PDB file of C-alpha atoms in Angstrom:
ATOM      1  CA  GLU A  11       3.822 -10.704  17.183  1.00  0.00           C
ATOM      2  CA  VAL A  12       4.576  -8.050  14.433  1.00  0.00           C
ATOM      3  CA  GLN A  13       2.178  -5.306  15.024  1.00  0.00           C
ATOM      4  CA  LEU A  14       1.705  -1.684  13.400  1.00  0.00           C
ATOM      5  CA  VAL A  15      -0.804   0.654  15.577  1.00  0.00           C
ATOM      6  CA  GLU A  16      -1.763   3.810  14.001  1.00  0.00           C
ATOM      7  CA  SER A  17      -3.172   6.793  15.974  1.00  0.00           C
ATOM      8  CA  GLY A  18      -3.932  10.554  15.798  1.00  0.00           C
ATOM      9  CA  GLY A  19      -7.094  10.745  13.322  1.00  0.00           C
ATOM     10  CA  GLY A  20     -10.160  12.241  13.802  1.00  0.00           C
ATOM     11  CA  LEU A  21     -12.308  15.132  12.524  1.00  0.00           C
ATOM     12  CA  VAL A  22     -10.319  18.568  11.561  1.00  0.00           C
ATOM     13  CA  GLN A  23     -11.407  21.656   9.586  1.00  0.00           C
ATOM     14  CA  PRO A  24      -9.992  22.428   6.069  1.00  0.00           C
ATOM     15  CA  GLY A  25      -6.588  24.116   6.430  1.00  0.00           C
ATOM     16  CA  ARG A  26      -5.836  22.537   9.898  1.00  0.00           C
ATOM     17  CA  SER A  27      -3.062  20.210  10.593  1.00  0.00           C
ATOM     18  CA  LEU A  28      -3.073  16.655  12.323  1.00  0.00           C
ATOM     19  CA  ARG A  29      -0.327  14.263  13.276  1.00  0.00           C
ATOM     20  CA  LEU A  30      -0.383  10.857  12.838  1.00  0.00           C
ATOM     21  CA  SER A  31       1.736   8.113  14.699  1.00  0.00           C
ATOM     22  CA  CYS A  32       2.316   4.571  13.927  1.00  0.00           C
ATOM     23  CA  ALA A  33       3.794   2.378  16.642  1.00  0.00           C
ATOM     24  CA  ALA A  34       5.889  -0.685  15.329  1.00  0.00           C
ATOM     25  CA  SER A  35       6.602  -3.691  17.504  1.00  0.00           C
ATOM     26  CA  GLY A  36       7.682  -7.390  16.918  1.00  0.00           C
ATOM     27  CA  PHE A  37      10.654  -6.551  14.321  1.00  0.00           C
ATOM     28  CA  THR A  38      13.772  -4.955  14.085  1.00  0.00           C
ATOM     29  CA  PHE A  39      12.171  -1.355  13.151  1.00  0.00           C
ATOM     30  CA  ASP A  40      15.374   0.284  11.781  1.00  0.00           C
ATOM     31  CA  ASP A  41      16.125  -2.484   9.375  1.00  0.00           C
ATOM     32  CA  TYR A  42      13.279  -1.455   7.109  1.00  0.00           C
ATOM     33  CA  ALA A  43      11.589   1.356   5.109  1.00  0.00           C
ATOM     34  CA  MET A  44       8.216   2.489   6.102  1.00  0.00           C
ATOM     35  CA  HIS A  45       5.156   3.860   4.289  1.00  0.00           C
ATOM     36  CA  TRP A  46       1.956   5.637   4.600  1.00  0.00           C
ATOM     37  CA  VAL A  47      -0.849   4.552   2.300  1.00  0.00           C
ATOM     38  CA  ARG A  48      -4.479   6.044   2.513  1.00  0.00           C
ATOM     39  CA  GLN A  49      -7.868   4.780   1.136  1.00  0.00           C
ATOM     40  CA  ALA A  50     -10.787   7.265   0.723  1.00  0.00           C
ATOM     41  CA  PRO A  51     -14.220   5.753   1.313  1.00  0.00           C
ATOM     42  CA  GLY A  52     -15.381   3.605  -0.920  1.00  0.00           C
ATOM     43  CA  LYS A  53     -12.320   3.894  -3.137  1.00  0.00           C
ATOM     44  CA  GLY A  54      -8.927   2.402  -3.753  1.00  0.00           C
ATOM     45  CA  LEU A  55      -5.443   2.293  -2.331  1.00  0.00           C
ATOM     46  CA  GLU A  56      -3.173   5.449  -2.584  1.00  0.00           C
ATOM     47  CA  TRP A  57       0.375   5.483  -1.371  1.00  0.00           C
ATOM     48  CA  VAL A  58       0.787   8.895   0.406  1.00  0.00           C
ATOM     49  CA  SER A  59       4.624   8.558   1.347  1.00  0.00           C
ATOM     50  CA  GLY A  60       7.497   6.465   2.148  1.00  0.00           C
ATOM     51  CA  ILE A  61      10.774   6.925   4.414  1.00  0.00           C
ATOM     52  CA  SER A  62      13.862   4.713   3.900  1.00  0.00           C
ATOM     53  CA  TRP A  63      15.448   3.123   6.979  1.00  0.00           C
ATOM     54  CA  ASN A  64      17.962   5.946   8.030  1.00  0.00           C
ATOM     55  CA  SER A  65      15.560   8.605   6.555  1.00  0.00           C
ATOM     56  CA  GLY A  66      17.805   9.198   3.750  1.00  0.00           C
ATOM     57  CA  SER A  67      15.482   8.785   1.325  1.00  0.00           C
ATOM     58  CA  ILE A  68      12.021  10.241   1.278  1.00  0.00           C
ATOM     59  CA  GLY A  69       9.345  10.355  -1.177  1.00  0.00           C
ATOM     60  CA  TYR A  70       5.592  11.779  -1.495  1.00  0.00           C
ATOM     61  CA  ALA A  71       2.667  11.292  -3.911  1.00  0.00           C
ATOM     62  CA  ASP A  72       2.338  14.583  -6.034  1.00  0.00           C
ATOM     63  CA  SER A  73      -1.288  15.154  -4.155  1.00  0.00           C
ATOM     64  CA  VAL A  74       0.221  15.474  -0.806  1.00  0.00           C
ATOM     65  CA  LYS A  75       3.875  17.216  -1.714  1.00  0.00           C
ATOM     66  CA  GLY A  76       4.795  20.200   0.039  1.00  0.00           C
ATOM     67  CA  ARG A  77       1.832  19.728   2.410  1.00  0.00           C
ATOM     68  CA  PHE A  78       2.634  16.480   4.298  1.00  0.00           C
ATOM     69  CA  THR A  79       5.748  15.300   5.856  1.00  0.00           C
ATOM     70  CA  ILE A  80       7.125  11.874   6.950  1.00  0.00           C
ATOM     71  CA  SER A  81       9.451  11.235   9.644  1.00  0.00           C
ATOM     72  CA  ARG A  82      10.554   8.305  11.647  1.00  0.00           C
ATOM     73  CA  ASP A  83      12.079   7.945  15.454  1.00  0.00           C
ATOM     74  CA  ASN A  84      14.098   4.805  15.437  1.00  0.00           C
ATOM     75  CA  ALA A  85      14.487   4.977  18.816  1.00  0.00           C
ATOM     76  CA  LYS A  86      11.419   4.910  19.397  1.00  0.00           C
ATOM     77  CA  ASN A  87      10.145   2.174  16.835  1.00  0.00           C
ATOM     78  CA  SER A  88       7.714   4.921  15.529  1.00  0.00           C
ATOM     79  CA  LEU A  89       6.789   6.492  12.244  1.00  0.00           C
ATOM     80  CA  TYR A  90       4.959   9.933  11.662  1.00  0.00           C
ATOM     81  CA  LEU A  91       2.912  11.852   9.375  1.00  0.00           C
ATOM     82  CA  GLN A  92       2.416  15.548   9.622  1.00  0.00           C
ATOM     83  CA  MET A  93      -0.296  16.822   7.591  1.00  0.00           C
ATOM     84  CA  ASN A  94      -0.908  20.579   7.056  1.00  0.00           C
ATOM     85  CA  SER A  95      -3.172  22.684   5.042  1.00  0.00           C
ATOM     86  CA  LEU A  96      -5.770  19.525   5.165  1.00  0.00           C
ATOM     87  CA  ARG A  97      -8.310  19.498   2.397  1.00  0.00           C
ATOM     88  CA  ALA A  98     -11.698  17.637   1.887  1.00  0.00           C
ATOM     89  CA  GLU A  99      -9.907  15.112  -0.185  1.00  0.00           C
ATOM     90  CA  ASP A 100      -7.459  14.148   2.299  1.00  0.00           C
ATOM     91  CA  THR A 101     -10.632  12.362   4.032  1.00  0.00           C
ATOM     92  CA  ALA A 102      -9.365   8.810   4.091  1.00  0.00           C
ATOM     93  CA  LEU A 103      -8.191   5.633   6.186  1.00  0.00           C
ATOM     94  CA  TYR A 104      -4.369   6.046   6.737  1.00  0.00           C
ATOM     95  CA  TYR A 105      -2.502   2.756   6.785  1.00  0.00           C
ATOM     96  CA  CYS A 106       0.792   2.455   8.250  1.00  0.00           C
ATOM     97  CA  ALA A 107       2.752  -0.091   6.512  1.00  0.00           C
ATOM     98  CA  LYS A 108       5.952  -1.750   6.565  1.00  0.00           C
ATOM     99  CA  GLY A 109       8.276  -2.043   3.657  1.00  0.00           C
ATOM    100  CA  SER A 110       9.648  -5.426   3.024  1.00  0.00           C
ATOM    101  CA  ILE A 111      13.382  -4.305   2.653  1.00  0.00           C
ATOM    102  CA  ALA A 112      15.106  -1.065   3.801  1.00  0.00           C
ATOM    103  CA  ALA A 113      15.021   1.048   0.798  1.00  0.00           C
ATOM    104  CA  PRO A 114      11.733   1.973  -0.208  1.00  0.00           C
ATOM    105  CA  ARG A 115      11.505  -0.157  -3.163  1.00  0.00           C
ATOM    106  CA  GLY A 116      10.148  -3.600  -2.156  1.00  0.00           C
ATOM    107  CA  ALA A 117       6.325  -4.572  -1.309  1.00  0.00           C
ATOM    108  CA  PHE A 118       4.466  -3.490   1.939  1.00  0.00           C
ATOM    109  CA  ASP A 119       4.383  -6.863   4.078  1.00  0.00           C
ATOM    110  CA  ILE A 120       2.620  -5.806   7.284  1.00  0.00           C
ATOM    111  CA  TRP A 121      -0.105  -3.259   7.512  1.00  0.00           C
ATOM    112  CA  GLY A 122      -1.623  -1.708  10.481  1.00  0.00           C
ATOM    113  CA  GLN A 123      -5.603  -1.358  11.072  1.00  0.00           C
ATOM    114  CA  GLY A 124      -5.543   2.524  10.074  1.00  0.00           C
ATOM    115  CA  THR A 125      -6.840   5.574  11.395  1.00  0.00           C
ATOM    116  CA  MET A 126      -9.321   7.627  10.265  1.00  0.00           C
ATOM    117  CA  VAL A 127      -8.929  11.306   9.073  1.00  0.00           C
ATOM    118  CA  THR A 128     -12.004  13.219   8.297  1.00  0.00           C
ATOM    119  CA  VAL A 129     -11.798  16.778   6.811  1.00  0.00           C
ATOM    120  CA  SER A 130     -14.945  18.719   6.844  1.00  0.00           C
ATOM    121  CA  SER A 131     -16.166  22.163   8.179  1.00  0.00           C
TER     122      SER A 131
ATOM    123  CA  GLN B  23       1.374   9.643 -12.228  1.00  0.00           C
ATOM    124  CA  SER B  24      -1.534   7.704 -13.390  1.00  0.00           C
ATOM    125  CA  ALA B  25      -2.706   4.632 -11.515  1.00  0.00           C
ATOM    126  CA  LEU B  26      -2.003   1.442 -13.070  1.00  0.00           C
ATOM    127  CA  THR B  27      -4.855  -0.003 -14.934  1.00  0.00           C
ATOM    128  CA  GLN B  28      -6.890  -3.242 -13.676  1.00  0.00           C
ATOM    129  CA  PRO B  29     -10.054  -4.550 -14.728  1.00  0.00           C
ATOM    130  CA  ALA B  30     -12.850  -3.445 -12.308  1.00  0.00           C
ATOM    131  CA  SER B  31     -14.251  -6.729 -11.786  1.00  0.00           C
ATOM    132  CA  VAL B  32     -13.363 -10.723 -12.562  1.00  0.00           C
ATOM    133  CA  SER B  33     -15.625 -13.534 -11.425  1.00  0.00           C
ATOM    134  CA  GLY B  34     -15.006 -17.421 -11.692  1.00  0.00           C
ATOM    135  CA  SER B  35     -16.678 -20.427 -10.277  1.00  0.00           C
ATOM    136  CA  PRO B  36     -15.299 -22.307  -7.295  1.00  0.00           C
ATOM    137  CA  GLY B  37     -12.428 -24.533  -8.798  1.00  0.00           C
ATOM    138  CA  GLN B  38     -11.742 -22.301 -11.959  1.00  0.00           C
ATOM    139  CA  SER B  39      -8.630 -20.392 -12.492  1.00  0.00           C
ATOM    140  CA  ILE B  40      -9.036 -16.272 -13.175  1.00  0.00           C
ATOM    141  CA  THR B  41      -6.114 -14.055 -14.185  1.00  0.00           C
ATOM    142  CA  ILE B  42      -6.087 -10.349 -13.012  1.00  0.00           C
ATOM    143  CA  SER B  43      -4.275  -8.028 -15.221  1.00  0.00           C
ATOM    144  CA  CYS B  44      -2.149  -4.860 -14.079  1.00  0.00           C
ATOM    145  CA  THR B  45      -1.037  -2.410 -16.916  1.00  0.00           C
ATOM    146  CA  GLY B  46       1.556   0.325 -16.348  1.00  0.00           C
ATOM    147  CA  THR B  47       4.464   1.941 -18.494  1.00  0.00           C
ATOM    148  CA  SER B  48       7.944   1.472 -18.912  1.00  0.00           C
ATOM    149  CA  SER B  49       8.661   3.827 -15.756  1.00  0.00           C
ATOM    150  CA  ASP B  50       6.671   1.281 -13.229  1.00  0.00           C
ATOM    151  CA  VAL B  51       5.904  -2.237 -14.344  1.00  0.00           C
ATOM    152  CA  GLY B  52       7.842  -2.386 -17.264  1.00  0.00           C
ATOM    153  CA  GLY B  53      11.074  -0.940 -15.548  1.00  0.00           C
ATOM    154  CA  TYR B  54      11.367  -2.706 -12.547  1.00  0.00           C
ATOM    155  CA  ASN B  55      10.667  -6.248 -10.904  1.00  0.00           C
ATOM    156  CA  TYR B  56       8.992  -4.474  -8.023  1.00  0.00           C
ATOM    157  CA  VAL B  57       5.429  -5.442  -8.720  1.00  0.00           C
ATOM    158  CA  SER B  58       3.511  -6.674  -5.617  1.00  0.00           C
ATOM    159  CA  TRP B  59      -0.212  -7.797  -5.146  1.00  0.00           C
ATOM    160  CA  TYR B  60      -2.631  -7.157  -2.094  1.00  0.00           C
ATOM    161  CA  GLN B  61      -5.919  -8.416  -1.394  1.00  0.00           C
ATOM    162  CA  GLN B  62      -8.385  -6.871   1.045  1.00  0.00           C
ATOM    163  CA  HIS B  63     -11.564  -8.187   2.281  1.00  0.00           C
ATOM    164  CA  PRO B  64     -14.312  -5.539   3.357  1.00  0.00           C
ATOM    165  CA  GLY B  65     -13.488  -3.641   6.225  1.00  0.00           C
ATOM    166  CA  LYS B  66     -10.238  -5.326   6.468  1.00  0.00           C
ATOM    167  CA  ALA B  67      -6.519  -4.060   5.891  1.00  0.00           C
ATOM    168  CA  PRO B  68      -4.767  -5.084   2.847  1.00  0.00           C
ATOM    169  CA  LYS B  69      -2.624  -8.248   2.727  1.00  0.00           C
ATOM    170  CA  LEU B  70       0.318  -9.009   0.933  1.00  0.00           C
ATOM    171  CA  MET B  71      -0.018 -11.824  -1.389  1.00  0.00           C
ATOM    172  CA  ILE B  72       2.789 -11.624  -4.040  1.00  0.00           C
ATOM    173  CA  TYR B  73       5.988  -9.473  -4.108  1.00  0.00           C
ATOM    174  CA  ASP B  74       8.742  -8.961  -6.577  1.00  0.00           C
ATOM    175  CA  VAL B  75       6.410  -9.996  -9.278  1.00  0.00           C
ATOM    176  CA  SER B  76       6.116 -13.556  -8.627  1.00  0.00           C
ATOM    177  CA  ASN B  77       7.280 -14.237  -5.043  1.00  0.00           C
ATOM    178  CA  ARG B  78       4.590 -15.475  -2.576  1.00  0.00           C
ATOM    179  CA  PRO B  79       5.173 -14.591   1.022  1.00  0.00           C
ATOM    180  CA  SER B  80       5.028 -17.136   4.023  1.00  0.00           C
ATOM    181  CA  GLY B  81       1.780 -18.578   4.473  1.00  0.00           C
ATOM    182  CA  VAL B  82      -0.082 -17.556   1.316  1.00  0.00           C
ATOM    183  CA  SER B  83      -1.689 -20.207  -0.598  1.00  0.00           C
ATOM    184  CA  ASN B  84       0.554 -21.735  -3.781  1.00  0.00           C
ATOM    185  CA  ARG B  85      -2.998 -21.196  -5.767  1.00  0.00           C
ATOM    186  CA  PHE B  86      -1.847 -17.570  -5.971  1.00  0.00           C
ATOM    187  CA  SER B  87       0.756 -17.108  -8.499  1.00  0.00           C
ATOM    188  CA  GLY B  88       2.397 -13.786 -10.471  1.00  0.00           C
ATOM    189  CA  SER B  89       3.875 -12.875 -13.499  1.00  0.00           C
ATOM    190  CA  LYS B  90       4.818 -10.175 -16.014  1.00  0.00           C
ATOM    191  CA  SER B  91       5.301  -9.256 -19.473  1.00  0.00           C
ATOM    192  CA  GLY B  92       6.315  -5.967 -20.693  1.00  0.00           C
ATOM    193  CA  ASN B  93       4.473  -3.250 -18.880  1.00  0.00           C
ATOM    194  CA  THR B  94       1.758  -5.712 -17.753  1.00  0.00           C
ATOM    195  CA  ALA B  95       1.960  -7.715 -14.814  1.00  0.00           C
ATOM    196  CA  SER B  96      -0.769 -10.636 -14.026  1.00  0.00           C
ATOM    197  CA  LEU B  97      -2.008 -12.184 -10.769  1.00  0.00           C
ATOM    198  CA  THR B  98      -3.529 -15.723 -11.250  1.00  0.00           C
ATOM    199  CA  ILE B  99      -6.001 -17.431  -8.997  1.00  0.00           C
ATOM    200  CA  SER B 100      -6.105 -21.300  -9.367  1.00  0.00           C
ATOM    201  CA  GLY B 101      -8.815 -23.420  -7.560  1.00  0.00           C
ATOM    202  CA  LEU B 102     -11.031 -20.357  -6.746  1.00  0.00           C
ATOM    203  CA  GLN B 103     -12.414 -20.862  -3.402  1.00  0.00           C
ATOM    204  CA  ALA B 104     -15.194 -18.786  -1.608  1.00  0.00           C
ATOM    205  CA  GLU B 105     -12.714 -17.048   0.525  1.00  0.00           C
ATOM    206  CA  ASP B 106     -10.808 -15.486  -2.580  1.00  0.00           C
ATOM    207  CA  GLU B 107     -13.706 -13.125  -2.872  1.00  0.00           C
ATOM    208  CA  ALA B 108     -12.122  -9.922  -2.144  1.00  0.00           C
ATOM    209  CA  ASP B 109     -10.711  -6.688  -3.857  1.00  0.00           C
ATOM    210  CA  TYR B 110      -7.130  -7.060  -5.295  1.00  0.00           C
ATOM    211  CA  TYR B 111      -4.564  -4.527  -5.999  1.00  0.00           C
ATOM    212  CA  CYS B 112      -1.644  -4.394  -7.891  1.00  0.00           C
ATOM    213  CA  SER B 113       1.357  -2.027  -7.135  1.00  0.00           C
ATOM    214  CA  SER B 114       4.822  -1.018  -8.585  1.00  0.00           C
ATOM    215  CA  TYR B 115       7.696   0.923  -7.924  1.00  0.00           C
ATOM    216  CA  THR B 116       8.185   4.070  -9.836  1.00  0.00           C
ATOM    217  CA  SER B 117      11.067   6.234 -11.023  1.00  0.00           C
ATOM    218  CA  SER B 118       8.611   9.314 -11.211  1.00  0.00           C
ATOM    219  CA  SER B 119      10.572  12.186  -9.689  1.00  0.00           C
ATOM    220  CA  THR B 120       9.888  11.730  -5.833  1.00  0.00           C
ATOM    221  CA  LEU B 121       7.232   9.477  -6.255  1.00  0.00           C
ATOM    222  CA  PHE B 122       8.054   5.972  -5.009  1.00  0.00           C
ATOM    223  CA  TYR B 123       5.324   3.979  -5.667  1.00  0.00           C
ATOM    224  CA  VAL B 124       1.762   3.666  -7.578  1.00  0.00           C
ATOM    225  CA  PHE B 125      -1.255   1.306  -7.050  1.00  0.00           C
ATOM    226  CA  GLY B 126      -3.659  -0.182  -9.560  1.00  0.00           C
ATOM    227  CA  THR B 127      -7.028   0.871  -9.849  1.00  0.00           C
ATOM    228  CA  GLY B 128      -8.182  -2.241  -7.670  1.00  0.00           C
ATOM    229  CA  THR B 129     -10.373  -5.233  -9.210  1.00  0.00           C
ATOM    230  CA  LYS B 130     -13.076  -6.831  -7.533  1.00  0.00           C
ATOM    231  CA  VAL B 131     -13.175 -10.901  -7.631  1.00  0.00           C
ATOM    232  CA  THR B 132     -16.486 -12.359  -7.431  1.00  0.00           C
ATOM    233  CA  VAL B 133     -16.872 -16.334  -7.015  1.00  0.00           C
ATOM    234  CA  LEU B 134     -20.021 -17.585  -8.448  1.00  0.00           C
TER     235      LEU B 134
END
């Protein structure tokens, strides 16, 4: 069964850091791009960051550029999101999503259940 | 980079057809055939319904279809069913700097 399981969310104070992880199973992880998509409470979807199969192509939303860093470990079938200098507006459910092709251009064909990040003092 | 524009809500009776529009620019929807559509039920993760403008993943009902004209993509649901009531989001690849994707504002579909 193809599966993505996120972890690492929680309550954090503004300005602090948090690292999200996504464990993939059921498919050949290093054949596909991977992404983080978030959804603030009661709001729509926002693409956060994406990474190609070999980490050669990486992109970020303007709202997180310079604060968040995406990475992957193909040997561990895992995707990560290092979030620094967190702000209240980063509060959201963070989804890990599998790209449909190796490059970060295709659709998001598999989604995890998400991990909640709450930034508050 | 602005979000793609979708109508806030669309409604229809069971059996009817509805269409949801998704308007962008020549830098996203109009420039690439990498438009996809997602269905999201309350409290659930999004589900891919259409990819590359008009392709349906295996297992998605053929009542769902996609198309594109210029800078506007569309999702049509035919033979509307109660289970289709959900939020729908479009997404497009974009050539804007290091930003890869942009999502639509979302549309709430109500089955009357």
